[in-house]
XYZ file of C-alpha atoms in Angstrom:
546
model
C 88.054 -0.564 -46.255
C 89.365 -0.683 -42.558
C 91.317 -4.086 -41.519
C 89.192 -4.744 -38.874
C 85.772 -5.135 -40.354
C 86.515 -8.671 -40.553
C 86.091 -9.236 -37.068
C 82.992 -8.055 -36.767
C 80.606 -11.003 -35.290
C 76.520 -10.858 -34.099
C 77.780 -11.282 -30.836
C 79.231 -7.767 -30.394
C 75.414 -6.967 -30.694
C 74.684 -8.450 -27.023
C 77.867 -9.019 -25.823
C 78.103 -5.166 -24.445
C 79.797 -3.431 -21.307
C 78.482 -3.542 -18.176
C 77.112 0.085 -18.096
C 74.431 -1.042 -21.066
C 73.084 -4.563 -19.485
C 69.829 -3.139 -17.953
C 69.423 -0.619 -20.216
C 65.891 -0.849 -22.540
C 66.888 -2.190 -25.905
C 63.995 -4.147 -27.109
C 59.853 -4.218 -27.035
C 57.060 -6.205 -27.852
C 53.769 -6.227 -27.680
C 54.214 -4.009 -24.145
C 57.286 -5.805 -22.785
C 60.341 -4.639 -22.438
C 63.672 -6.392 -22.485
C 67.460 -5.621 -21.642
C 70.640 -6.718 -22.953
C 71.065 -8.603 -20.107
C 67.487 -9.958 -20.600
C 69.015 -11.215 -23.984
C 72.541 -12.643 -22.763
C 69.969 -15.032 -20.347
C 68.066 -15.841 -23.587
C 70.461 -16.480 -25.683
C 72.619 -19.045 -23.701
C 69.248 -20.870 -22.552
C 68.267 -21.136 -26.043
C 71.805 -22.140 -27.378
C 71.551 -25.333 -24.613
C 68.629 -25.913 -26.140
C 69.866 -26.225 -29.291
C 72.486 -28.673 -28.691
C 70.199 -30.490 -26.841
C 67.894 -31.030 -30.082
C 71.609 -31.832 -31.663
C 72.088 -28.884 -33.680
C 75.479 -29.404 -34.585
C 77.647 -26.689 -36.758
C 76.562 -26.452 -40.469
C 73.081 -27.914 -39.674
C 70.605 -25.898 -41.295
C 68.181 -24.523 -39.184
C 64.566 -23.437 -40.265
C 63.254 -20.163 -38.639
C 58.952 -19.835 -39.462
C 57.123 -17.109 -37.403
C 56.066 -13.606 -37.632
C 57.968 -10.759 -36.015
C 59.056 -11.296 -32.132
C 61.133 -11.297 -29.833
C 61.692 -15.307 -29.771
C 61.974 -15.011 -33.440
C 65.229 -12.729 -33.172
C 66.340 -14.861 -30.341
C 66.458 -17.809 -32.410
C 67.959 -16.477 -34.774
C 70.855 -14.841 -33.049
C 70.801 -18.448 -31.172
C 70.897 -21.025 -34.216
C 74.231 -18.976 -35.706
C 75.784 -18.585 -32.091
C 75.939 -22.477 -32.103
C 77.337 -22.475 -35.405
C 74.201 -23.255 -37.802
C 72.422 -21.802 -40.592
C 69.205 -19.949 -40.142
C 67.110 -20.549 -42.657
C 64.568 -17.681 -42.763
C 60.526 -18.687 -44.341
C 58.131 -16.467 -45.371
C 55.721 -16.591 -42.994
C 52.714 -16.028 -45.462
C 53.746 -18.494 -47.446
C 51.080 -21.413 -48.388
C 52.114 -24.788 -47.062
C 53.242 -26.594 -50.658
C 55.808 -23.577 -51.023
C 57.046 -23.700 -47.632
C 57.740 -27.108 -48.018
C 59.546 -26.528 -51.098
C 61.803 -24.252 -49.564
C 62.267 -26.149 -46.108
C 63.224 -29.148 -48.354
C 65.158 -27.142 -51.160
C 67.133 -25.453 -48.433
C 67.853 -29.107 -46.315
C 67.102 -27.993 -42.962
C 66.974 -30.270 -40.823
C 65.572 -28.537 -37.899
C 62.516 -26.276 -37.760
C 61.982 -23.754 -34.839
C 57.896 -22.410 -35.766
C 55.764 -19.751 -33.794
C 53.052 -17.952 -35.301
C 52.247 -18.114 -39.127
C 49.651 -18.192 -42.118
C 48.992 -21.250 -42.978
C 48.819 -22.682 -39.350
C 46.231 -20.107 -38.855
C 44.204 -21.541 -41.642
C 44.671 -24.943 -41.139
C 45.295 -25.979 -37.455
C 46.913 -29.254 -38.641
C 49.464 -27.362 -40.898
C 52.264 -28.266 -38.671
C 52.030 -31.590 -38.029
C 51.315 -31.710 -42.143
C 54.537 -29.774 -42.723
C 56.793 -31.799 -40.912
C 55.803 -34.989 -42.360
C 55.922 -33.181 -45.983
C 59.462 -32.028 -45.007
C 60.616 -35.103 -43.450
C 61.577 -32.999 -40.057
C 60.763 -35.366 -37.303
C 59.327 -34.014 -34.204
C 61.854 -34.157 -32.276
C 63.758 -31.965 -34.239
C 60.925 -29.258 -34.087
C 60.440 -26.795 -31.007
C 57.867 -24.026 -30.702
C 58.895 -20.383 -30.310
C 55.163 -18.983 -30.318
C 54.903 -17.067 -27.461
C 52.471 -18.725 -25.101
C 54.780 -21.667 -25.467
C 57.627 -20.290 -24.943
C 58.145 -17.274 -22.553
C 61.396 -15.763 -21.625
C 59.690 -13.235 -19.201
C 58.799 -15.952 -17.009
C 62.300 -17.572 -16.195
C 64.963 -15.501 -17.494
C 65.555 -13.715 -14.401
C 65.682 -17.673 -12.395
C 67.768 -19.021 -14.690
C 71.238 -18.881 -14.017
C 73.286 -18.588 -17.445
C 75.935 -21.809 -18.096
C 78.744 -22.137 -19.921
C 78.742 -23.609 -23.576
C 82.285 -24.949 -24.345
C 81.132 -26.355 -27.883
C 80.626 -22.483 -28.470
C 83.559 -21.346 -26.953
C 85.500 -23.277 -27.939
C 84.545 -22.575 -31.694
C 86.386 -20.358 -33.765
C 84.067 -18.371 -35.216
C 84.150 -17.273 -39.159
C 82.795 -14.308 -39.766
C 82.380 -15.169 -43.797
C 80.838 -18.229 -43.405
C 77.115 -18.718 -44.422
C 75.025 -17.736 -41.219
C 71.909 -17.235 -42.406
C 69.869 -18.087 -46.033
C 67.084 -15.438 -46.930
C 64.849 -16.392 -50.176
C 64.711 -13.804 -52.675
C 61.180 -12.193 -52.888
C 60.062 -14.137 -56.047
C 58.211 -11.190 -57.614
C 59.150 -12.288 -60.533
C 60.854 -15.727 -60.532
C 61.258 -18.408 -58.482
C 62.518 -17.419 -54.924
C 67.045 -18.464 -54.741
C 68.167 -19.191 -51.541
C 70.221 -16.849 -51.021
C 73.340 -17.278 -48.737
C 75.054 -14.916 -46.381
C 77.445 -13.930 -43.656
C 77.612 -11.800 -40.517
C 80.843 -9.952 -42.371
C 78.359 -8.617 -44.958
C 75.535 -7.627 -42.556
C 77.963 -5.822 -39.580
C 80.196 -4.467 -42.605
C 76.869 -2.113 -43.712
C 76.242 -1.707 -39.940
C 79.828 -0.800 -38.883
C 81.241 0.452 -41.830
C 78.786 1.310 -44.227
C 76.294 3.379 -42.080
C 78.920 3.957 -39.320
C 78.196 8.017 -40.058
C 74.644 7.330 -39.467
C 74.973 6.190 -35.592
C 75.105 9.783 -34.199
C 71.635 10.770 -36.760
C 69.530 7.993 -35.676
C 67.034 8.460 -32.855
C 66.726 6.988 -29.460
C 63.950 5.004 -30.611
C 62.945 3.022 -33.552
C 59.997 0.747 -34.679
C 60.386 -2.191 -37.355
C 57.719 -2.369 -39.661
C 59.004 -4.464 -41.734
C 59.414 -8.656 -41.647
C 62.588 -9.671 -40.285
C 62.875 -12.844 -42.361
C 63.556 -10.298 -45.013
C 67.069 -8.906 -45.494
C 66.018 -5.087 -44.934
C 64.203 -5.554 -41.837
C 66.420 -7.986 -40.374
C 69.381 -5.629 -41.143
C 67.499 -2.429 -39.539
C 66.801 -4.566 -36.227
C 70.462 -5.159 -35.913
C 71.624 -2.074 -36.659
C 69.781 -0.247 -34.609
C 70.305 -2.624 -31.265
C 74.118 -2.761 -32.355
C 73.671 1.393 -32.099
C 72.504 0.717 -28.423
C 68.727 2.426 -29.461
C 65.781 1.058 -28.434
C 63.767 -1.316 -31.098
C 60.231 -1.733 -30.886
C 59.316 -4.896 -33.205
C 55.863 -5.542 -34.783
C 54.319 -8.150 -34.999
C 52.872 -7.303 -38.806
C 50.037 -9.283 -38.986
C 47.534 -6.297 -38.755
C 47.243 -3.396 -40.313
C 45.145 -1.862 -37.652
C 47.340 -3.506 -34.826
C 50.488 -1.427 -37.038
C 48.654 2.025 -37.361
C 47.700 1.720 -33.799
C 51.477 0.846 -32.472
C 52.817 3.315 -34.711
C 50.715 6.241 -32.743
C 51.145 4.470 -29.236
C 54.942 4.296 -29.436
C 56.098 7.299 -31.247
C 59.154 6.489 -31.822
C 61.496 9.100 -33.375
C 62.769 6.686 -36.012
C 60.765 4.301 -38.339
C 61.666 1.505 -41.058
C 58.937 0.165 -43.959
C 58.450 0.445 -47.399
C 56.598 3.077 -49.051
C 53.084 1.707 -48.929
C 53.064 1.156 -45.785
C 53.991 5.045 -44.953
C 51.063 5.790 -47.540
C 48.732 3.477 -46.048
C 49.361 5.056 -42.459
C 48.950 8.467 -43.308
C 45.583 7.904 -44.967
C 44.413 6.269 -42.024
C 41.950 8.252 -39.970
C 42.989 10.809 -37.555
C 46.875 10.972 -38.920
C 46.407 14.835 -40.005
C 45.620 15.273 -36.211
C 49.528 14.012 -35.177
C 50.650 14.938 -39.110
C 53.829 12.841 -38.237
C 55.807 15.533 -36.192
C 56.940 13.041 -34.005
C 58.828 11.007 -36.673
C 62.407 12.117 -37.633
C 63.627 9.374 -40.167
C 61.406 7.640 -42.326
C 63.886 4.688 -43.830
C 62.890 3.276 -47.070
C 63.152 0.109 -48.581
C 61.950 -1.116 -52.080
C 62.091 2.823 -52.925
C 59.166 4.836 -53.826
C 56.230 3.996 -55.945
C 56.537 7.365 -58.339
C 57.573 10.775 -57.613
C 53.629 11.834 -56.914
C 54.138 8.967 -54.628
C 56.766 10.950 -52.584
C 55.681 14.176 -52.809
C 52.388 12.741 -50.914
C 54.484 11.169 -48.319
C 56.342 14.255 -47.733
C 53.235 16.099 -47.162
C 52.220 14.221 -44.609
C 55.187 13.293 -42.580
C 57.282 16.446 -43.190
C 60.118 17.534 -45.904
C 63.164 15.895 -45.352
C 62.337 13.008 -43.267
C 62.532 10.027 -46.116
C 66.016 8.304 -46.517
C 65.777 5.575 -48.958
C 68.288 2.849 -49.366
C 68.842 0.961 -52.126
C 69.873 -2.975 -53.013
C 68.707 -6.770 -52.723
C 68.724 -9.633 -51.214
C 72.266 -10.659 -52.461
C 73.784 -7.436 -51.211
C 73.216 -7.917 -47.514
C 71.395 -5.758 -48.777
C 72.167 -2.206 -48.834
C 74.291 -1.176 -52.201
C 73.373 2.612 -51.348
C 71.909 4.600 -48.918
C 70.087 8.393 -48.996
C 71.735 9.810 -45.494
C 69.898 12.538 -43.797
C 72.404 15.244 -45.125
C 71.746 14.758 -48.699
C 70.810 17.760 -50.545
C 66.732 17.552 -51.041
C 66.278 18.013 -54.619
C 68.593 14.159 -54.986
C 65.547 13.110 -52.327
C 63.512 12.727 -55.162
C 65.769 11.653 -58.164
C 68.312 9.287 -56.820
C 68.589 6.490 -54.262
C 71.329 7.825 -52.103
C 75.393 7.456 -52.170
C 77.715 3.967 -52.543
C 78.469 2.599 -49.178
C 82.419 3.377 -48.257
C 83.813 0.605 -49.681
C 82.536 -1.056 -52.254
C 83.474 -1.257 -56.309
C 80.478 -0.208 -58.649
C 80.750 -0.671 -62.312
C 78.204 0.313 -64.582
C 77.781 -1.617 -67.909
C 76.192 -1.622 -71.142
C 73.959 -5.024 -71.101
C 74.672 -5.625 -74.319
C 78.001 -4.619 -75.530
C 79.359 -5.335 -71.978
C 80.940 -1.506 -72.371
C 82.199 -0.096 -68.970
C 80.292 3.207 -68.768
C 81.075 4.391 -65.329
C 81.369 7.851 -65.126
C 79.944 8.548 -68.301
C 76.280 9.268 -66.698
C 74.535 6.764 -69.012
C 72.142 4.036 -67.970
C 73.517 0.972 -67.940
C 73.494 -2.481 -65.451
C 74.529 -2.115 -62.292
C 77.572 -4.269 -61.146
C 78.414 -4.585 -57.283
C 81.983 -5.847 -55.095
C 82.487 -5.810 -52.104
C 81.976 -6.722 -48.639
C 78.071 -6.573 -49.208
C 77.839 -9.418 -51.689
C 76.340 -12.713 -50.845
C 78.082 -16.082 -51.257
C 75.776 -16.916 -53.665
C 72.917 -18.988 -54.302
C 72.662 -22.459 -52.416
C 72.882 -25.661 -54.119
C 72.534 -23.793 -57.670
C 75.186 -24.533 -60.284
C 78.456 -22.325 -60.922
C 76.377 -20.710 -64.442
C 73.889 -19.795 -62.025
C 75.187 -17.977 -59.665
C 75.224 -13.771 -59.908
C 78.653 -13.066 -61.081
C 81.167 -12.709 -63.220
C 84.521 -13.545 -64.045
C 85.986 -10.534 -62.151
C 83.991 -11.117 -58.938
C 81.038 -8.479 -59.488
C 77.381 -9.222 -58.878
C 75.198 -8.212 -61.726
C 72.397 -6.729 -60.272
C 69.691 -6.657 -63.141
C 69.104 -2.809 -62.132
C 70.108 -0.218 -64.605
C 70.921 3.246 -63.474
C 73.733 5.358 -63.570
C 75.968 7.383 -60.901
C 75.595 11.314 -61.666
C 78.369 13.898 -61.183
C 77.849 14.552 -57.533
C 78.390 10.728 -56.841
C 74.644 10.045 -56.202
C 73.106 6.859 -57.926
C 69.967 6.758 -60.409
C 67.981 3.974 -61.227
C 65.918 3.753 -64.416
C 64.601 -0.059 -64.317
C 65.269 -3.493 -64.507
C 67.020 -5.040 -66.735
C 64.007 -7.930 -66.802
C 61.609 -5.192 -67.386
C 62.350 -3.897 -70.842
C 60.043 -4.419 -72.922
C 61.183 -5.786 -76.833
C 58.555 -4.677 -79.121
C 58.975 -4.831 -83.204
C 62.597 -5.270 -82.433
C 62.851 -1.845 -80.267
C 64.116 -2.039 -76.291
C 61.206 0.057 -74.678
C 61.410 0.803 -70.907
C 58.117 0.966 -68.762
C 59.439 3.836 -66.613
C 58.930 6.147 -69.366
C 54.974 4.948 -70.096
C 54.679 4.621 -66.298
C 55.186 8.296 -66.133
C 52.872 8.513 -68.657
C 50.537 8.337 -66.326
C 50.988 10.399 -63.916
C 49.145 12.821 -64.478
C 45.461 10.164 -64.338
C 44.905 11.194 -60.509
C 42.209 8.234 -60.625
C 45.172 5.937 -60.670
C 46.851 5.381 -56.982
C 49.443 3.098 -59.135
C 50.709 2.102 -62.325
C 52.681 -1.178 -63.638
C 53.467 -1.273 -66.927
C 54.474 -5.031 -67.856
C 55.773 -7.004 -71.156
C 54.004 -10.171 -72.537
C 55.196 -12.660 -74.712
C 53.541 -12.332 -78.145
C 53.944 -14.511 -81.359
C 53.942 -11.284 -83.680
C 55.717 -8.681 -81.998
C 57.506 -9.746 -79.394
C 55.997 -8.186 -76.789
C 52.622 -7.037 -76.031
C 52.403 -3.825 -73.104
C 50.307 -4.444 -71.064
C 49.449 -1.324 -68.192
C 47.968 -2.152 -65.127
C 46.412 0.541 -63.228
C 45.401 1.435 -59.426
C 42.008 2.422 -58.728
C 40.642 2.467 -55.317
C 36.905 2.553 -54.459
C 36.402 2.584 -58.311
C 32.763 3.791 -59.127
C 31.173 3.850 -62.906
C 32.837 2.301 -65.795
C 36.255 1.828 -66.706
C 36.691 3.564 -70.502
C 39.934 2.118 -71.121
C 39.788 3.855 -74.929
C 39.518 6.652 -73.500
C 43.258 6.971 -71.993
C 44.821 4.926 -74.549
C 43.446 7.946 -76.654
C 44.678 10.720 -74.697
C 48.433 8.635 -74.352
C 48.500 9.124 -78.217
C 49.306 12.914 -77.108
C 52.751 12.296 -75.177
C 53.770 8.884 -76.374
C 54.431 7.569 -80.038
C 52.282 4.289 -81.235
C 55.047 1.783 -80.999
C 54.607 3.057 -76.459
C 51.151 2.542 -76.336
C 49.794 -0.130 -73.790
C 47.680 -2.627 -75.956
C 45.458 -2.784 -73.349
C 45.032 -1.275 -69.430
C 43.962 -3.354 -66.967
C 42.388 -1.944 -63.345
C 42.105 -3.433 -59.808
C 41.050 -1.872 -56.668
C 44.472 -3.053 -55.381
C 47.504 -4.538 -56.659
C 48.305 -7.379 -54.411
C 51.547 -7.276 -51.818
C 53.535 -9.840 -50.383
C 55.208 -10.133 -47.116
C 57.354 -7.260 -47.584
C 54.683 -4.688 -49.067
C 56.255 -4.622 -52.390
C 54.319 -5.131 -55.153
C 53.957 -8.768 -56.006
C 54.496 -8.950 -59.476
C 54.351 -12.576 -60.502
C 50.628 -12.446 -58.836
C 50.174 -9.386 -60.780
C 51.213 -10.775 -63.976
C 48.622 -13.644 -63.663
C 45.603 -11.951 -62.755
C 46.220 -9.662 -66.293
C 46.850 -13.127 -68.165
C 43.303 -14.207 -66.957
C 41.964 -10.852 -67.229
C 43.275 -11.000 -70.941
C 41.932 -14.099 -71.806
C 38.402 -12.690 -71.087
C 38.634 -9.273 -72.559
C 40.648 -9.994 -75.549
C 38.770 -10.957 -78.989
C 40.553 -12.346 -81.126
C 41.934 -15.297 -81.767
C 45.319 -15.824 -82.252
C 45.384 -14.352 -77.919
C 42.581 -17.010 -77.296
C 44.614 -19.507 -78.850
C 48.200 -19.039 -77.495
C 46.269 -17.971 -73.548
C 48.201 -21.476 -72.400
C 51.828 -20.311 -74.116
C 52.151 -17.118 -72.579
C 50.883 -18.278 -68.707
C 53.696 -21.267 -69.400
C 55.963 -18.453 -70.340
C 55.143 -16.179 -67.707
C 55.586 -18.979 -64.872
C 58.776 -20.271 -66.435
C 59.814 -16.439 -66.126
């Protein structure tokens, strides 16, 4: 790694030379703003701050759906020294209080959001659930608060408690929750030095590739999309950021803009080019499609290619903890590792790969095993969570839960989660394989093959299966018959289980905990006997406590 990628600070985002200042580097809904626009912003929003007595440390709540005020408050709160705390906006009001509380901000900065739009009384409700008094709250929604309207009359002042601040690059500056898909959401805390590392350092080869423009379709309270918006204004390009609380509004941007580059995960990509009239523009505008949360199967990407064009799909790889790219596909990898791999290491870091059980180093050897992450990526770990919970070891390394392996061209594999194996009559069974299993069903749009607790075999498998616009009768006995071909008994799902849709969260990943308790109630109803019947109440426990 280079010496000086410890210096590098959010500030050398907007703090540019004067030949960029009125050049286009950001748009929403229609407007467009410079980097000058966002120097004005910034320092009127930082005064603003102190005003409300954010002090440095404070923790800092940040609730609102993609906009421009959203990324000025968040570039504001850690300018002044504090800790942006960044909420799901779709979250429903008892677990955004549990995060607001269980992260101890004491300040809450809240434009548009869910539960709000449910409940017109949600805010006043969540503050006095928090304990945030009023005074410590301030709107960012946009017909409250308009930087349009003044930033050109306002004449920037200076901020000595800022300047006169030694900044620390490795200091907690922001705290994104982990998705929860399958646990309960850790805070998750981490530092401009991881995020401008990736940018700077990491990706620093992918500055002359990217387009002049780019679109965000992706939430920026998650770790992907917030690190995409960055990189992207850091690479002087213009950003177009959506809103995402419309599909329709999305498809609609997506065609309006055409921007060269474009950020998502995978099912948003799908969901786009199914819409009507896509085949007419068939994508040849687009020139990067960036990935994150990888692809759904490899049918999955061969349809995406289709539509958008061969070559066009660079996937990165991590997680939340990881700032959170661990690996990246850039747009000079070799197409046939397109489809089998997710991309190279970033420069810089140390990746071991280890047997789970034995805790055998197996790097090298090409065999699946956990992968282990150091580096200038990794988080400082989860807040307020004891020393036997945090994510590493002895030796520094962040377990990951993934298991993969790094082939002999240097390009990383994945092959599941660690989580996900399934232990059944004392055998470790991975999902991937009966996933692909299923491939070849083209009634299914997607498959999730999951592992439930059960008092006689350890684990049932359980397959849950895709099926849009479904019409007739689902004859499950018929595929668990035709499985018996390709997969020996111990492999076969006990049961598949079909929905018109597997449900999403924020980030358009799959949300698996969801998922995993609409089969437990599906279960209850279409299983007989009774030992199931009688242990229904175990395995939900189970499932939650998991």
């Amino acid at each position: 790694m280079r010496t000086e990628i410890d210096n590098y600070l959010f500030s050398d985002m907007y703090e540019v030379e004067e030949k960029y200042l009125d050049k286009d580097i950001l748009s929403f809904k229609g407007r467009r703003y410079t980097f000058r626009d966002m120097q004005l912003s910034i320092n009127w929003m930082c005064h603003k701050l102190i005003d409300m007595g954010v002090k440095k440390g404070d923790h800092v709540s940040i609730l609102s759906m993609n906009s421009y005020n959203w990324l000025i408050s968040f570039l504001s709160v850690v300018r002044v020294g504090g800790v942006a705390v960044l909420n799901n906006y779709i979250l429903r009001h008892n677990d955004l209080v549990q995060a607001i509380k269980n992260s101890d901000s004491k300040f809450l900065l809240v434009g548009k959001y869910v539960a709000a739009g449910k409940d017109p009384d949600d805010l006043p409700k969540l503050l006095k659930d928090t304990g945030i008094p009023e005074e410590n709250c301030m709107s960012i929604r946009g017909r409250d608060l308009s930087f349009k309207r003044f930033i050109y009359q306002y004449t920037p002042t200076p901020l000595p408690e800022i300047e006169n601040r030694a900044e620390e690059s490795r200091r907690t500056s922001h705290i994104i929750f982990t998705t929860g898909t399958t646990s309960v959401p850790k805070a998750v805390m981490l530092s401009q030095y991881g995020l401008m590392n990736i940018i700077y350092h990491g990706l620093n080869s992918f500055d002359s590739e990217c387009s002049e423009t780019f679109m965000c379709l992706l939430p920026m309270f998650h770790c992907f999309g917030l690190l995409v918006v960055i990189a992207y204004l850091s690479y002087k390009r213009l950003v177009f950021i959506n809103e995402m609380a419309n599909p329709i509004e999305i498809y609609k941007e997506f065609l309006k803009e055409k921007a060269g580059d474009y950020a998502s995960v995978a099912i948003i990509f799908d969901k786009i080019a199914r819409a009507p009239g896509f085949w007419i523009h068939h994508g040849k505008f687009v020139k990067h499609c960036i990935v994150g949360g990888g692809f759904t199967s490899e049918k999955g990407f061969k349809f995406l290619e289709r539509k958008y064009g061969r070559n066009k799909f660079l996937n990165g790889y991590g997680q939340s903890e990881c700032s959170p790219l661990i690996s990246f596909v850039f747009p000079n990898t070799p197409p046939e590792k397109h489809r089998v791999s997710v991309g190279t290491i970033m420069p810089g870091l140390e990746i071991k790969i280890q047997d789970p059980v034995s805790k055998k180093d197996l790097t090298g050897q090409g065999i699946p095993g956990e992968i282990l992450v150091k580096g200038y990526v990794v988080c400082n770990g989860y807040y307020k969570l004891p020393d036997d919970k945090q994510p590493f070891d002895s030796d520094g390394y962040l377990h990951t839960g993934d298991l993969g392996f790094i082939d002999k061209d240097g390009y990383l594999e994945l092959t599941g989660r660690l989580k996900d194996i399934i232990v059944r009559k004392g055998e470790n069974i991975s999902p991937k394989e009966i996933e692909a299993a299923f491939e070849k069903y083209k009634e299914f749009s997607r498959v999730r093959v999951m592992g439930f607790p059960s008092l006689t075999d350890g684990e049932y498998i359980i397959a849950a299966v895709e099926i849009p616009n479904k019409k007739g009768h689902f004859h499950e006995r018929i595929y668990l018959d035709d499985l018996h071909k390709v997969l020996p008994s111990l492999k076969i799902p006990e049961h598949i289980i079909y929905l018109e849709s597997f449900p999403l969260n924020a980030n358009g990943k799959l949300d698996e905990r969801t998922l995993r308790e609409i089969c437990l109630d599906k279960l209850d109803r279409i299983v007989d006997h009774g030992l199931y019947k009688e242990t229904s109440k175990i395995l939900k426990k189970l499932n939650k406590e998991n």
